[in-house]
mmCIF file of C-alpha atoms and ligand atoms in Angstrom:
data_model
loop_
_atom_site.group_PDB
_atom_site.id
_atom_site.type_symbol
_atom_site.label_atom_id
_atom_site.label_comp_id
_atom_site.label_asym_id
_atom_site.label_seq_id
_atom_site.Cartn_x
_atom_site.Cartn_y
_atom_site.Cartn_z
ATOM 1 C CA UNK H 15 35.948 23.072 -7.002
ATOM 2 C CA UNK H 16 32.719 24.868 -6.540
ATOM 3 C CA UNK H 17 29.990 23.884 -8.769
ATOM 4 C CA UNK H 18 28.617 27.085 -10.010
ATOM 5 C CA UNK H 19 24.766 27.035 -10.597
ATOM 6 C CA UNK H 20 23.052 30.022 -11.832
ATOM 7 C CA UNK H 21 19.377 30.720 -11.832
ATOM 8 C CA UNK H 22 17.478 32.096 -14.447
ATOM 9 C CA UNK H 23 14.029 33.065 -14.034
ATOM 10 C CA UNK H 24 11.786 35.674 -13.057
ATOM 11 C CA UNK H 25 12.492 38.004 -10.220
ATOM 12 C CA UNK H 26 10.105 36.704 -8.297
ATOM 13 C CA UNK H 27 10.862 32.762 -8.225
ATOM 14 C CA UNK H 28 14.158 33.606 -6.839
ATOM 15 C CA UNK H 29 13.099 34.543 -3.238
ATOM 16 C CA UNK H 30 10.671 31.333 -3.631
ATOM 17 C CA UNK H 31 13.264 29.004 -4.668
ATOM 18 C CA UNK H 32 16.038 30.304 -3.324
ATOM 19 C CA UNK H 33 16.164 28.251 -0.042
ATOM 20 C CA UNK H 34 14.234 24.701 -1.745
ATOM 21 C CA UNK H 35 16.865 24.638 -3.842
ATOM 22 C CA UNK H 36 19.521 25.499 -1.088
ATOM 23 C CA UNK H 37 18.035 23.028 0.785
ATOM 24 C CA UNK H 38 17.503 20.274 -2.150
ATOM 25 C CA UNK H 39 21.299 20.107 -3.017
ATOM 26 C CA UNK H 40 22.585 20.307 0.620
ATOM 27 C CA UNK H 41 20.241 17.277 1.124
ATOM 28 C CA UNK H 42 21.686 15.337 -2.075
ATOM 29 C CA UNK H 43 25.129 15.814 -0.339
ATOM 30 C CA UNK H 44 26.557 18.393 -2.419
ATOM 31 C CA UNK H 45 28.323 21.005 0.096
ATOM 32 C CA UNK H 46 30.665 23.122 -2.277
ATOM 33 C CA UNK H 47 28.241 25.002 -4.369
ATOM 34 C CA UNK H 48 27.296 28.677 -5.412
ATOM 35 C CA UNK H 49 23.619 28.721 -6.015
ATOM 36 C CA UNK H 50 23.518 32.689 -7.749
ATOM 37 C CA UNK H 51 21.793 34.486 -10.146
ATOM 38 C CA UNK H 52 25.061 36.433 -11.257
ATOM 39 C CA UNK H 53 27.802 34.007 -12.016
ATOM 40 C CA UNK H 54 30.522 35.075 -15.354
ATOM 41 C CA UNK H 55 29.240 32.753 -18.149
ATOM 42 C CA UNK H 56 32.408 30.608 -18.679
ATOM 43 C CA UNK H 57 32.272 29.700 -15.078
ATOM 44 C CA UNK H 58 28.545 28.446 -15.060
ATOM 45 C CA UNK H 59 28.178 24.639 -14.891
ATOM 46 C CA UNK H 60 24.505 24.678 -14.536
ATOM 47 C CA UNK H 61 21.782 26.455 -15.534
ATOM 48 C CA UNK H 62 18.211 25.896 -13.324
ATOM 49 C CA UNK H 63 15.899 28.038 -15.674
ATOM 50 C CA UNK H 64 12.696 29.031 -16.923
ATOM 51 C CA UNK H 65 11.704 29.550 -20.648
ATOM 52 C CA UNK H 66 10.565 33.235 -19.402
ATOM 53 C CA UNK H 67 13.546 33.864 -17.616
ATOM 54 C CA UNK H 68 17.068 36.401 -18.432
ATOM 55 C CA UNK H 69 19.016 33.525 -20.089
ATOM 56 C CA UNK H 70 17.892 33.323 -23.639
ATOM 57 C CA UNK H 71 21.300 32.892 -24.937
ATOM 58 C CA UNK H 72 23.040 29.905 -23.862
ATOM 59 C CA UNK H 73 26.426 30.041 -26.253
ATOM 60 C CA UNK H 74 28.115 32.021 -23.812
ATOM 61 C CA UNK H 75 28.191 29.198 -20.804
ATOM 62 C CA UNK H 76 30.826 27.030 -22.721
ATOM 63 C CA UNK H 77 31.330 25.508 -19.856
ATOM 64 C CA UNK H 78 27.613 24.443 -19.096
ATOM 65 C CA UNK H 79 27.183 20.927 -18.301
ATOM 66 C CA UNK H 80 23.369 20.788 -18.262
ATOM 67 C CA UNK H 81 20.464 23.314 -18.451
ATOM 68 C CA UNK H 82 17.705 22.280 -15.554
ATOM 69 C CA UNK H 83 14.092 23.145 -16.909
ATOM 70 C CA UNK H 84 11.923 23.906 -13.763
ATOM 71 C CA UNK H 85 8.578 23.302 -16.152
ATOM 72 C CA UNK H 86 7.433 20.457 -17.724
ATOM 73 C CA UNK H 87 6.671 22.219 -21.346
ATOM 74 C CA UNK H 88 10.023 22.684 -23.157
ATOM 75 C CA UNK H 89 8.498 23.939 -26.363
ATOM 76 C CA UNK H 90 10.152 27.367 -25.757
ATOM 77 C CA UNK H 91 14.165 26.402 -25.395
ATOM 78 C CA UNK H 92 14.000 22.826 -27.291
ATOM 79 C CA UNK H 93 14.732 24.890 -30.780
ATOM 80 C CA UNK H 94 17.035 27.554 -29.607
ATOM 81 C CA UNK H 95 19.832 27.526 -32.168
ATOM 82 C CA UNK H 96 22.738 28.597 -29.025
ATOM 83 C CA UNK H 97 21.310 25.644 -26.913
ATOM 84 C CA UNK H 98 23.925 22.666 -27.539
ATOM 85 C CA UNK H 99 23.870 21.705 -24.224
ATOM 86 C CA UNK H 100 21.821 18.527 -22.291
ATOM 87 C CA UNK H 101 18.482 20.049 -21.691
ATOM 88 C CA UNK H 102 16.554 18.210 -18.777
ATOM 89 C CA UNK H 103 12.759 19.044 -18.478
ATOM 90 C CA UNK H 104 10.716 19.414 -14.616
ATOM 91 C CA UNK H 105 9.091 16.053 -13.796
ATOM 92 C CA UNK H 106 8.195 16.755 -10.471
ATOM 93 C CA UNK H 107 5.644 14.856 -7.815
ATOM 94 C CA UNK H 108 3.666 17.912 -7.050
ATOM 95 C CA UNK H 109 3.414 19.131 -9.988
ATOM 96 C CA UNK H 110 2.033 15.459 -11.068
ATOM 97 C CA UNK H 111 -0.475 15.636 -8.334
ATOM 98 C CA UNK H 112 -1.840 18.760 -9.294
ATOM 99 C CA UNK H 113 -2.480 18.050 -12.655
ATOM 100 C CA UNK H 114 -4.388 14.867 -11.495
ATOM 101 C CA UNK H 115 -6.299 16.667 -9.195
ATOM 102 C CA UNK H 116 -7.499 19.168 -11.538
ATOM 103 C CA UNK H 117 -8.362 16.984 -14.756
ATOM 104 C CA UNK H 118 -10.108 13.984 -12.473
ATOM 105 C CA UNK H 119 -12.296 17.383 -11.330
ATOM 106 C CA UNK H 120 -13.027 18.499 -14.967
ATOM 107 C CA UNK H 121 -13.894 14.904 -15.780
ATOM 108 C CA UNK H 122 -15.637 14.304 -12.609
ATOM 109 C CA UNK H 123 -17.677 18.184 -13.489
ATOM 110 C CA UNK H 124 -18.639 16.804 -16.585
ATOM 111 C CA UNK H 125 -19.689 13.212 -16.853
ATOM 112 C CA UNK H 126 -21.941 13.909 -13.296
ATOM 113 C CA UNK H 127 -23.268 17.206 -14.933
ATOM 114 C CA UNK H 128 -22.394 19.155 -12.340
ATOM 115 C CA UNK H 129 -23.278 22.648 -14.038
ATOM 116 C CA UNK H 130 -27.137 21.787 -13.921
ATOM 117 C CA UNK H 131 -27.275 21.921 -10.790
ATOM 118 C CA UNK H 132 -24.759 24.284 -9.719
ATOM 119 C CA UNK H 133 -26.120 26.903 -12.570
ATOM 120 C CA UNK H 134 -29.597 25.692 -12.360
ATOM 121 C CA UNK H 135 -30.733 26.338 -8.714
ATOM 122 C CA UNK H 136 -34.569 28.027 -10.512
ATOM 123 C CA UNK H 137 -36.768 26.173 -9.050
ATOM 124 C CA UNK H 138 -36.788 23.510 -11.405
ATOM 125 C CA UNK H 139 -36.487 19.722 -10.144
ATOM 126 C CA UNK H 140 -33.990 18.290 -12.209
ATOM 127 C CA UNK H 141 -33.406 14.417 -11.826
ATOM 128 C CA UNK H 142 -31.453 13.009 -14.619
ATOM 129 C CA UNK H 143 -29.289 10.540 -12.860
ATOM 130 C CA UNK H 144 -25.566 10.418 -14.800
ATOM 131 C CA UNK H 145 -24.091 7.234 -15.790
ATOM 132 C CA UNK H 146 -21.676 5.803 -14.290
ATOM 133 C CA UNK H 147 -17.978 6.349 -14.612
ATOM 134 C CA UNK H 148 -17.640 2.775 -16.256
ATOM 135 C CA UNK H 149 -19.864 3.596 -18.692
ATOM 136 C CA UNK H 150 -18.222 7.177 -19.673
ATOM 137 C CA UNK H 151 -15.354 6.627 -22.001
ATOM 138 C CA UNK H 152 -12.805 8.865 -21.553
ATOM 139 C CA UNK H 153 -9.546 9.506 -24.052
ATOM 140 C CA UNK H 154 -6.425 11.065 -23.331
ATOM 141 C CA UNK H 155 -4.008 12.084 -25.675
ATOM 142 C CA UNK H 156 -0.414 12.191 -24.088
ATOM 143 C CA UNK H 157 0.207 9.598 -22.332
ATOM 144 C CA UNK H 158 3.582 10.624 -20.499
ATOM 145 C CA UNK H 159 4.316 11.118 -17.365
ATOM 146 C CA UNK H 160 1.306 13.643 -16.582
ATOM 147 C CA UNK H 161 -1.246 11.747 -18.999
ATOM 148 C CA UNK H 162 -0.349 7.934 -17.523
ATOM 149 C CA UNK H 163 -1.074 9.454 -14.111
ATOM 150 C CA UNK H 164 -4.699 11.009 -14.753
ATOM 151 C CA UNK H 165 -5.336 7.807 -16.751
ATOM 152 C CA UNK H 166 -4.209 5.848 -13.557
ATOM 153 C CA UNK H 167 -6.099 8.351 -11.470
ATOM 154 C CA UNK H 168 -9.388 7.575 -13.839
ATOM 155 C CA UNK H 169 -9.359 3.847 -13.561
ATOM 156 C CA UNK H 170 -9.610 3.944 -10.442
ATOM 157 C CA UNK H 171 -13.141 5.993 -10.529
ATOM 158 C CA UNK H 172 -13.792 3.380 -12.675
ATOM 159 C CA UNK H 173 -14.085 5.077 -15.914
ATOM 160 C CA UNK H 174 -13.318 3.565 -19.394
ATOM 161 C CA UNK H 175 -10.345 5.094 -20.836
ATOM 162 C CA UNK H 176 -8.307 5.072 -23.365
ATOM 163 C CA UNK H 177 -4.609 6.648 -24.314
ATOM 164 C CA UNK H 178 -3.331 7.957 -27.261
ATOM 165 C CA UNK H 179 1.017 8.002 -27.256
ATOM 166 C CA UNK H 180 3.285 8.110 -30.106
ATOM 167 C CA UNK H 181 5.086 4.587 -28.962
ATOM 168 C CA UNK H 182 2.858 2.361 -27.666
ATOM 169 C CA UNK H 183 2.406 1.592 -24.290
ATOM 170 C CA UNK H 184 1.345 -0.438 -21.731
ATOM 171 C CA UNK H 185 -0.715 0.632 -18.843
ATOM 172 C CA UNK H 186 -3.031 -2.024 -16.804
ATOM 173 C CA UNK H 187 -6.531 -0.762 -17.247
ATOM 174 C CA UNK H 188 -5.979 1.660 -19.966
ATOM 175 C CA UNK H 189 -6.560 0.703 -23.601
ATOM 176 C CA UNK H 190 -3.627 1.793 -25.060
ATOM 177 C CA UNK H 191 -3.043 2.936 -28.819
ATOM 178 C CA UNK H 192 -0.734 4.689 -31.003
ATOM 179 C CA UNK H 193 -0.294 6.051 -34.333
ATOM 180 C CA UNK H 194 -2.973 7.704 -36.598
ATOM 181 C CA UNK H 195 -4.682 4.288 -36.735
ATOM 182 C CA UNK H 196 -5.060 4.395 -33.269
ATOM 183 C CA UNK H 197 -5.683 8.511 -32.909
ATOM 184 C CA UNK H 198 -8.605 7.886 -34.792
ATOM 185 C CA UNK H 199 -10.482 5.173 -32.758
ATOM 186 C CA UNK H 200 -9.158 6.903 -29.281
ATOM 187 C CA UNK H 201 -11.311 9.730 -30.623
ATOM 188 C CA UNK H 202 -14.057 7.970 -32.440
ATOM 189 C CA UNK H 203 -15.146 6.917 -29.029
ATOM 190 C CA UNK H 204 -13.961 10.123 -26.867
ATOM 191 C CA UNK H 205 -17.238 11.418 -24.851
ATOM 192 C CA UNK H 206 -14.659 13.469 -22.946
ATOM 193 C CA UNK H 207 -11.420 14.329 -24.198
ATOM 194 C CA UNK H 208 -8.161 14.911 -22.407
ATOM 195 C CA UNK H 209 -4.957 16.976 -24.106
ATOM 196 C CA UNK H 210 -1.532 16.226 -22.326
ATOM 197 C CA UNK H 211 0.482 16.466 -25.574
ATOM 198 C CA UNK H 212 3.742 18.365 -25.540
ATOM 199 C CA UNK H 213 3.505 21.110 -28.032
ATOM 200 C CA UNK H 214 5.631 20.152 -31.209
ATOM 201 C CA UNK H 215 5.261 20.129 -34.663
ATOM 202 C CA UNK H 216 3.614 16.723 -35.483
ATOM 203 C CA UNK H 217 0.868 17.319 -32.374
ATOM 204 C CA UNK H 218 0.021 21.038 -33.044
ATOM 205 C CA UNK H 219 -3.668 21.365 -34.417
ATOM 206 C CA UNK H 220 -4.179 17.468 -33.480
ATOM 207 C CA UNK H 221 -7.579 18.796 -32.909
ATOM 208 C CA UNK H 222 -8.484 20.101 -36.254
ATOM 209 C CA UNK H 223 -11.650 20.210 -38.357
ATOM 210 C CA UNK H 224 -11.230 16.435 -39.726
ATOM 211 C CA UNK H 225 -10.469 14.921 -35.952
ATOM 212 C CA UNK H 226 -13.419 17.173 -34.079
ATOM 213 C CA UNK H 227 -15.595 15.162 -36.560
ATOM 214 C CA UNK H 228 -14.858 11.629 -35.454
ATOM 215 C CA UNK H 229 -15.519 12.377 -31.850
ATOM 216 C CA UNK H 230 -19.215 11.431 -30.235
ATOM 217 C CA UNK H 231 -21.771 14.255 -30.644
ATOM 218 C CA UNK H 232 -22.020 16.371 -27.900
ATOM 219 C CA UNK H 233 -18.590 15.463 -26.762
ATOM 220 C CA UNK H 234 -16.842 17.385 -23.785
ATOM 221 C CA UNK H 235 -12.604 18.531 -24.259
ATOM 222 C CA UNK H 236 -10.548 19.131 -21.428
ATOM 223 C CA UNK H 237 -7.131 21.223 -22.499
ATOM 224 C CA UNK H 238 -4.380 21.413 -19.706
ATOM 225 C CA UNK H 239 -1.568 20.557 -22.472
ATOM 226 C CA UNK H 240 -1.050 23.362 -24.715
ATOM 227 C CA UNK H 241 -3.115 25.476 -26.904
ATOM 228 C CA UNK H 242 -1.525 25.232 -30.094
ATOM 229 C CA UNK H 243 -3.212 21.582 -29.776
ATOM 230 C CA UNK H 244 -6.129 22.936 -31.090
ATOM 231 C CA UNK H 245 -7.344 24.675 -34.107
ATOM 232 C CA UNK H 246 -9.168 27.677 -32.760
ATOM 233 C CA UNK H 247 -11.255 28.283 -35.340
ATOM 234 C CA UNK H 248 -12.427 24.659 -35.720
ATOM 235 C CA UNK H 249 -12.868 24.495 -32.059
ATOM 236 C CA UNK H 250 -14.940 27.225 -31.847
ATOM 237 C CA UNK H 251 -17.318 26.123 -34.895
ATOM 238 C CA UNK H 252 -17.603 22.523 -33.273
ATOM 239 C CA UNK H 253 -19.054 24.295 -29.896
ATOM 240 C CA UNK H 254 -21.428 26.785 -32.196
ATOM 241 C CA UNK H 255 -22.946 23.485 -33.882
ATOM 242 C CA UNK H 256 -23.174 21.221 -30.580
ATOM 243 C CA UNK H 257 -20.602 18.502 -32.016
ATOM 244 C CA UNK H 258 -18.226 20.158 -28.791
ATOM 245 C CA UNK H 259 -20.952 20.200 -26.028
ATOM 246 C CA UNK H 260 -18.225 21.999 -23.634
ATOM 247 C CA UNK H 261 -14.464 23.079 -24.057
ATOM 248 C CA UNK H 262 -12.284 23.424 -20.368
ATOM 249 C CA UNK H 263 -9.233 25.356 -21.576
ATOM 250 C CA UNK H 264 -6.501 25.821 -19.353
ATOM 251 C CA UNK H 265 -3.813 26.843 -21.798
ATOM 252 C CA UNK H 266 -3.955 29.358 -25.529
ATOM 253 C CA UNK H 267 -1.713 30.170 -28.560
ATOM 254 C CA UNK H 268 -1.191 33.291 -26.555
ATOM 255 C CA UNK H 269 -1.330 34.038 -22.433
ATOM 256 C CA UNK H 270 -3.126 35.835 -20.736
ATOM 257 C CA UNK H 271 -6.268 35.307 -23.285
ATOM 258 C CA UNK H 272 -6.951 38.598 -24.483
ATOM 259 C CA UNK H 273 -9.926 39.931 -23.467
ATOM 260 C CA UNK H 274 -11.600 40.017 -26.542
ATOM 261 C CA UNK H 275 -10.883 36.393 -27.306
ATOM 262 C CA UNK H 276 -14.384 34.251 -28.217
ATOM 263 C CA UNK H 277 -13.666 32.107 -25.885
ATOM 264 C CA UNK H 278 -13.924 34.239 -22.826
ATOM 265 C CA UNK H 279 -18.107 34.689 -24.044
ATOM 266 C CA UNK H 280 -18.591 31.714 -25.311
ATOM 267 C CA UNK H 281 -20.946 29.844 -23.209
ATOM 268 C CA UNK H 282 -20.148 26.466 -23.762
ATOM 269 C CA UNK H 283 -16.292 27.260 -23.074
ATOM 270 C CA UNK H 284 -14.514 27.556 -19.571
ATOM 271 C CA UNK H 285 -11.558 29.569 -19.601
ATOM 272 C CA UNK H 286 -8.716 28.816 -16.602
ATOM 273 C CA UNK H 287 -5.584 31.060 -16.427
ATOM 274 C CA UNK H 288 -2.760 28.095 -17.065
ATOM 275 C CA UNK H 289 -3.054 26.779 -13.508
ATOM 276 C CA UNK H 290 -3.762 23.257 -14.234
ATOM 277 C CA UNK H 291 -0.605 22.723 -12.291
ATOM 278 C CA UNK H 292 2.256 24.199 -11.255
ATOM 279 C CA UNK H 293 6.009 23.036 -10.367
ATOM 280 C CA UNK H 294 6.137 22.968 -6.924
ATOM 281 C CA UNK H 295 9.259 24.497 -5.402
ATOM 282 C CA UNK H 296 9.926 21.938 -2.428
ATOM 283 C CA UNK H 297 9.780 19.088 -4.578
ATOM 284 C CA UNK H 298 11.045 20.509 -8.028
ATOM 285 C CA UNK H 299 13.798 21.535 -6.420
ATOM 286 C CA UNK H 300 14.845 17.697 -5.497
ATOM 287 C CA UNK H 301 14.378 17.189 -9.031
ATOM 288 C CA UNK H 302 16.938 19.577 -9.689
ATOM 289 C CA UNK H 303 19.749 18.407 -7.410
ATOM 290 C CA UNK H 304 19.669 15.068 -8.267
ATOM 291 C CA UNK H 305 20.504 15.838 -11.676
ATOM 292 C CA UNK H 306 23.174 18.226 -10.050
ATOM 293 C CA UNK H 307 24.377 15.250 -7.795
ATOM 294 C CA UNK H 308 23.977 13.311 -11.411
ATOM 295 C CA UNK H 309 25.888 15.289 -13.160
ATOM 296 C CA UNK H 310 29.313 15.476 -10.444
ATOM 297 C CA UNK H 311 28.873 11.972 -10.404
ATOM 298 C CA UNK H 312 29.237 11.181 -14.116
ATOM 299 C CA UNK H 313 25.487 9.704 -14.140
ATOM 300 C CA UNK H 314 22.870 10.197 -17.174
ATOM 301 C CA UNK H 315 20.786 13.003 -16.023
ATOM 302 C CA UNK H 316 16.695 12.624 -15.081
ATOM 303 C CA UNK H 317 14.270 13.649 -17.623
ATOM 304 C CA UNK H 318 16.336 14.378 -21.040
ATOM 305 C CA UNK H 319 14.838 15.941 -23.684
ATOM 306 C CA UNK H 320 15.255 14.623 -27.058
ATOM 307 C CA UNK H 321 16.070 17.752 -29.139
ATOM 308 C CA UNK H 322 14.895 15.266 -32.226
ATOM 309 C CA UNK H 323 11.674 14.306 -31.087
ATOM 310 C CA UNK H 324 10.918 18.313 -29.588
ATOM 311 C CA UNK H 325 9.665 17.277 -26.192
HETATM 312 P P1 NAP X 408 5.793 13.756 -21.374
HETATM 313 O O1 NAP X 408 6.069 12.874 -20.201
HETATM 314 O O2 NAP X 408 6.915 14.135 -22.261
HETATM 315 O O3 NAP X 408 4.651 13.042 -22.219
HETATM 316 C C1 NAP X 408 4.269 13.451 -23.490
HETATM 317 C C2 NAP X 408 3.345 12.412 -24.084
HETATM 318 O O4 NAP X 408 2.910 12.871 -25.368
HETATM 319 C C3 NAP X 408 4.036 11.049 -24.287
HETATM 320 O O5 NAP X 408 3.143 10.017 -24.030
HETATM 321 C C4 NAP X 408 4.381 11.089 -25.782
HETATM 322 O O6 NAP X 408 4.454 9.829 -26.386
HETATM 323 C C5 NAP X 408 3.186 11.840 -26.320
HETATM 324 N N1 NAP X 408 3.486 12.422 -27.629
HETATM 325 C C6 NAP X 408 4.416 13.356 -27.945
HETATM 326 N N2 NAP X 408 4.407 13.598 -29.267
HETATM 327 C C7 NAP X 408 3.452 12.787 -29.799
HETATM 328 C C8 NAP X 408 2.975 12.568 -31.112
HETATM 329 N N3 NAP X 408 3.485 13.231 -32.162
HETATM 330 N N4 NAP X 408 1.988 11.668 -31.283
HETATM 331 C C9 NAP X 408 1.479 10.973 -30.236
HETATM 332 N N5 NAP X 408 1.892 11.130 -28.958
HETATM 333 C C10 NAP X 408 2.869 12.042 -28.748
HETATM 334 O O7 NAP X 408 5.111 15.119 -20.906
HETATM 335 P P2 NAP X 408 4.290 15.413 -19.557
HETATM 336 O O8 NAP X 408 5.201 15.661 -18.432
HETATM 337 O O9 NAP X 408 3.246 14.362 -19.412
HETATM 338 O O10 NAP X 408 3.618 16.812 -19.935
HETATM 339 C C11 NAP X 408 2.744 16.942 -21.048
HETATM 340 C C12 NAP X 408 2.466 18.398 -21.341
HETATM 341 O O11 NAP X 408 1.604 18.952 -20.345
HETATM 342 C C13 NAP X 408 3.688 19.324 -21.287
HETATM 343 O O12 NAP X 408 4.451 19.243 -22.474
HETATM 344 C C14 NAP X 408 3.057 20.669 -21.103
HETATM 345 O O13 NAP X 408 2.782 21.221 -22.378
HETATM 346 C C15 NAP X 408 1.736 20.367 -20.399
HETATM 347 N N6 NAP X 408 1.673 20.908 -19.026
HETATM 348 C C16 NAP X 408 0.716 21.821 -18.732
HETATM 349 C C17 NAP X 408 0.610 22.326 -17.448
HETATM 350 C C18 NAP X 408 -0.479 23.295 -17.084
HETATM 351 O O14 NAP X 408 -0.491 23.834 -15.975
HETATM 352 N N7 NAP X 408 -1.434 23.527 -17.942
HETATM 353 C C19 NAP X 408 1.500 21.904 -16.452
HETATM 354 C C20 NAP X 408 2.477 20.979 -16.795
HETATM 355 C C21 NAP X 408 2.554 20.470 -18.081
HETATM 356 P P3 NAP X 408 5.580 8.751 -25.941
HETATM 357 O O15 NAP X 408 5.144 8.299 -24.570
HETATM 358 O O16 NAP X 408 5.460 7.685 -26.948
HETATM 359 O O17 NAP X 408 6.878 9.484 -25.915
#
């Protein structure tokens, strides 16, 4: 029979992942398949989506055996009421990469004080000399699959860092904690502060009024996880008062930042457009047939969300 396997997402990602994914499943040795992006409902027996895509209903594929998230962040689909369907979530190499590249060079901006320099070209002969990385401690919270990595990626600069998970962990070179016990001395010592939650109810507003205040003075946040993480408002008052010397946000309650937003003029904040990192097609789409392969072959599927836990 001919696995049917319908893609839901923008216009635009289909001519991009079209052929990976053609490729992908070809290469994970399935031959009889109809990759489409019109396919009857009752016939479907996988959906490859994203959270932005046409498919926003899913209790018309009764046939569905999985639906294949191409982005990491499931915070969008994990409480659909229709979704009763296995929902898989992207874990993808590139996609891993990138987000390690771009928080070791928010990290790396801040603890050398690269903005001096780079903002500061006056004239003025400034020769502070930074510390060194192992004497910079540095906090994630998330410690997943994106958050172990940058951690990983950290050590080996040499800084001091800690993680912050919900089940605790074990990660050579990393101090590892867990709970609110632990939340509170991963950010009692946080001179720059990493977000890699998943947004769900128990992490949204982690960084709120009472947590800001346990950080160092003058501490630096990094935000590539998502912006419900932090209380705006809080946020912003922490940077007017100096006990936030610098926010990098990557991610908001609501995208694109509207123009208007206090954090576009603020000058202690730096505002990215959500491109921390992004699923990579060629690899992402592996990801995706070999829970297709997975799924033919009666196999638990990659990367399962747990619609409990939210993430
Ligand atoms: P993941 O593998 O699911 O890891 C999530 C981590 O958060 C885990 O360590 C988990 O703890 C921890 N966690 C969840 N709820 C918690 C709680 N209530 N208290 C303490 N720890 C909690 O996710 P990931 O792949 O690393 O991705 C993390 C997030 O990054 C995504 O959800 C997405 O929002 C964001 N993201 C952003 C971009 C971007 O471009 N800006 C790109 C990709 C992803 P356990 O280990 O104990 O389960």
């Amino acid at each position: 029979m001919t696995i049917q396997i319908l893609f839901s997402a923008k216009d635009d990602r289909w001519p991009q992942y079209n052929g990976p994914l053609t490729h992908a499943l070809q290469q994970a040795g399935i031959t009889d398949f109809n990759l489409s992006r019109d396919i009857a409902p009752e016939a479907v027996d996988y959906i490859v989506m994203a959270p932005n895509g046409p498919v926003q209903d899913f209790s018309p594929y009764t046939n569905c055996k999985a639906v294949l998230n191409l982005w990491a962040g499931v915070e969008n689909i994990v409480g659909n009421p229709t979704l009763t369907q296995p929902l898989t979530r992207m874990v993808d190499h590139g996609l891993t990469r990138g987000m390690v590249e771009w928080v070791t060079g928010h990290v790396l901006r801040h603890h050398l004080g690269m903005d001096a320099h780079i903002l500061g070209q006056d004239g003025i002969w400034r020769s502070d000399i930074p510390p060194l990385a192992e004497q910079r401690p540095v906090t994630i919270l998330g410690m997943g699959e994106l958050g172990t990595a940058c951690a990983e990626a950290l050590v080996m600069l040499g800084f001091d860092v800690t993680g912050w998970s919900r089940s605790p962990k074990d990660i050579p070179g990393v101090r590892c904690l867990n709970g609110e016990g632990g939340l509170r001395k991963a950010l009692s010592t946080a001179q720059i502060l990493v977000l890699l939650l998943p947004k769900t109810p128990e992490t949204e507003n982690v960084l709120n009024v009472q947590h800001i205040a346990l950080m160092p003075q003058g501490a630096m946040v990094i935000n590539p996880g998502r912006g419900p993480l932090i209380d705006d408002q809080a946020m912003i008052a922490a940077l007017d008062s100096g006990q936030i010397a610098h926010a990098t946000l990557d991610v908001f309650r609501v995208e694109p930042l509207p123009p208007e937003h206090p954090y576009w003029a603020h000058p202690s904040v730096t505002v990215t457009p959500h491109i921390a990192s992004e699923t990579r097609d060629d690899t992402a789409s592996q990801v995706i047939a070999e829970n297709v392969r997975r799924g033919e072959a009666g196999e638990p599927f990659l990367h399962l969300v747990d619609p409990k836990l939210g993430y």
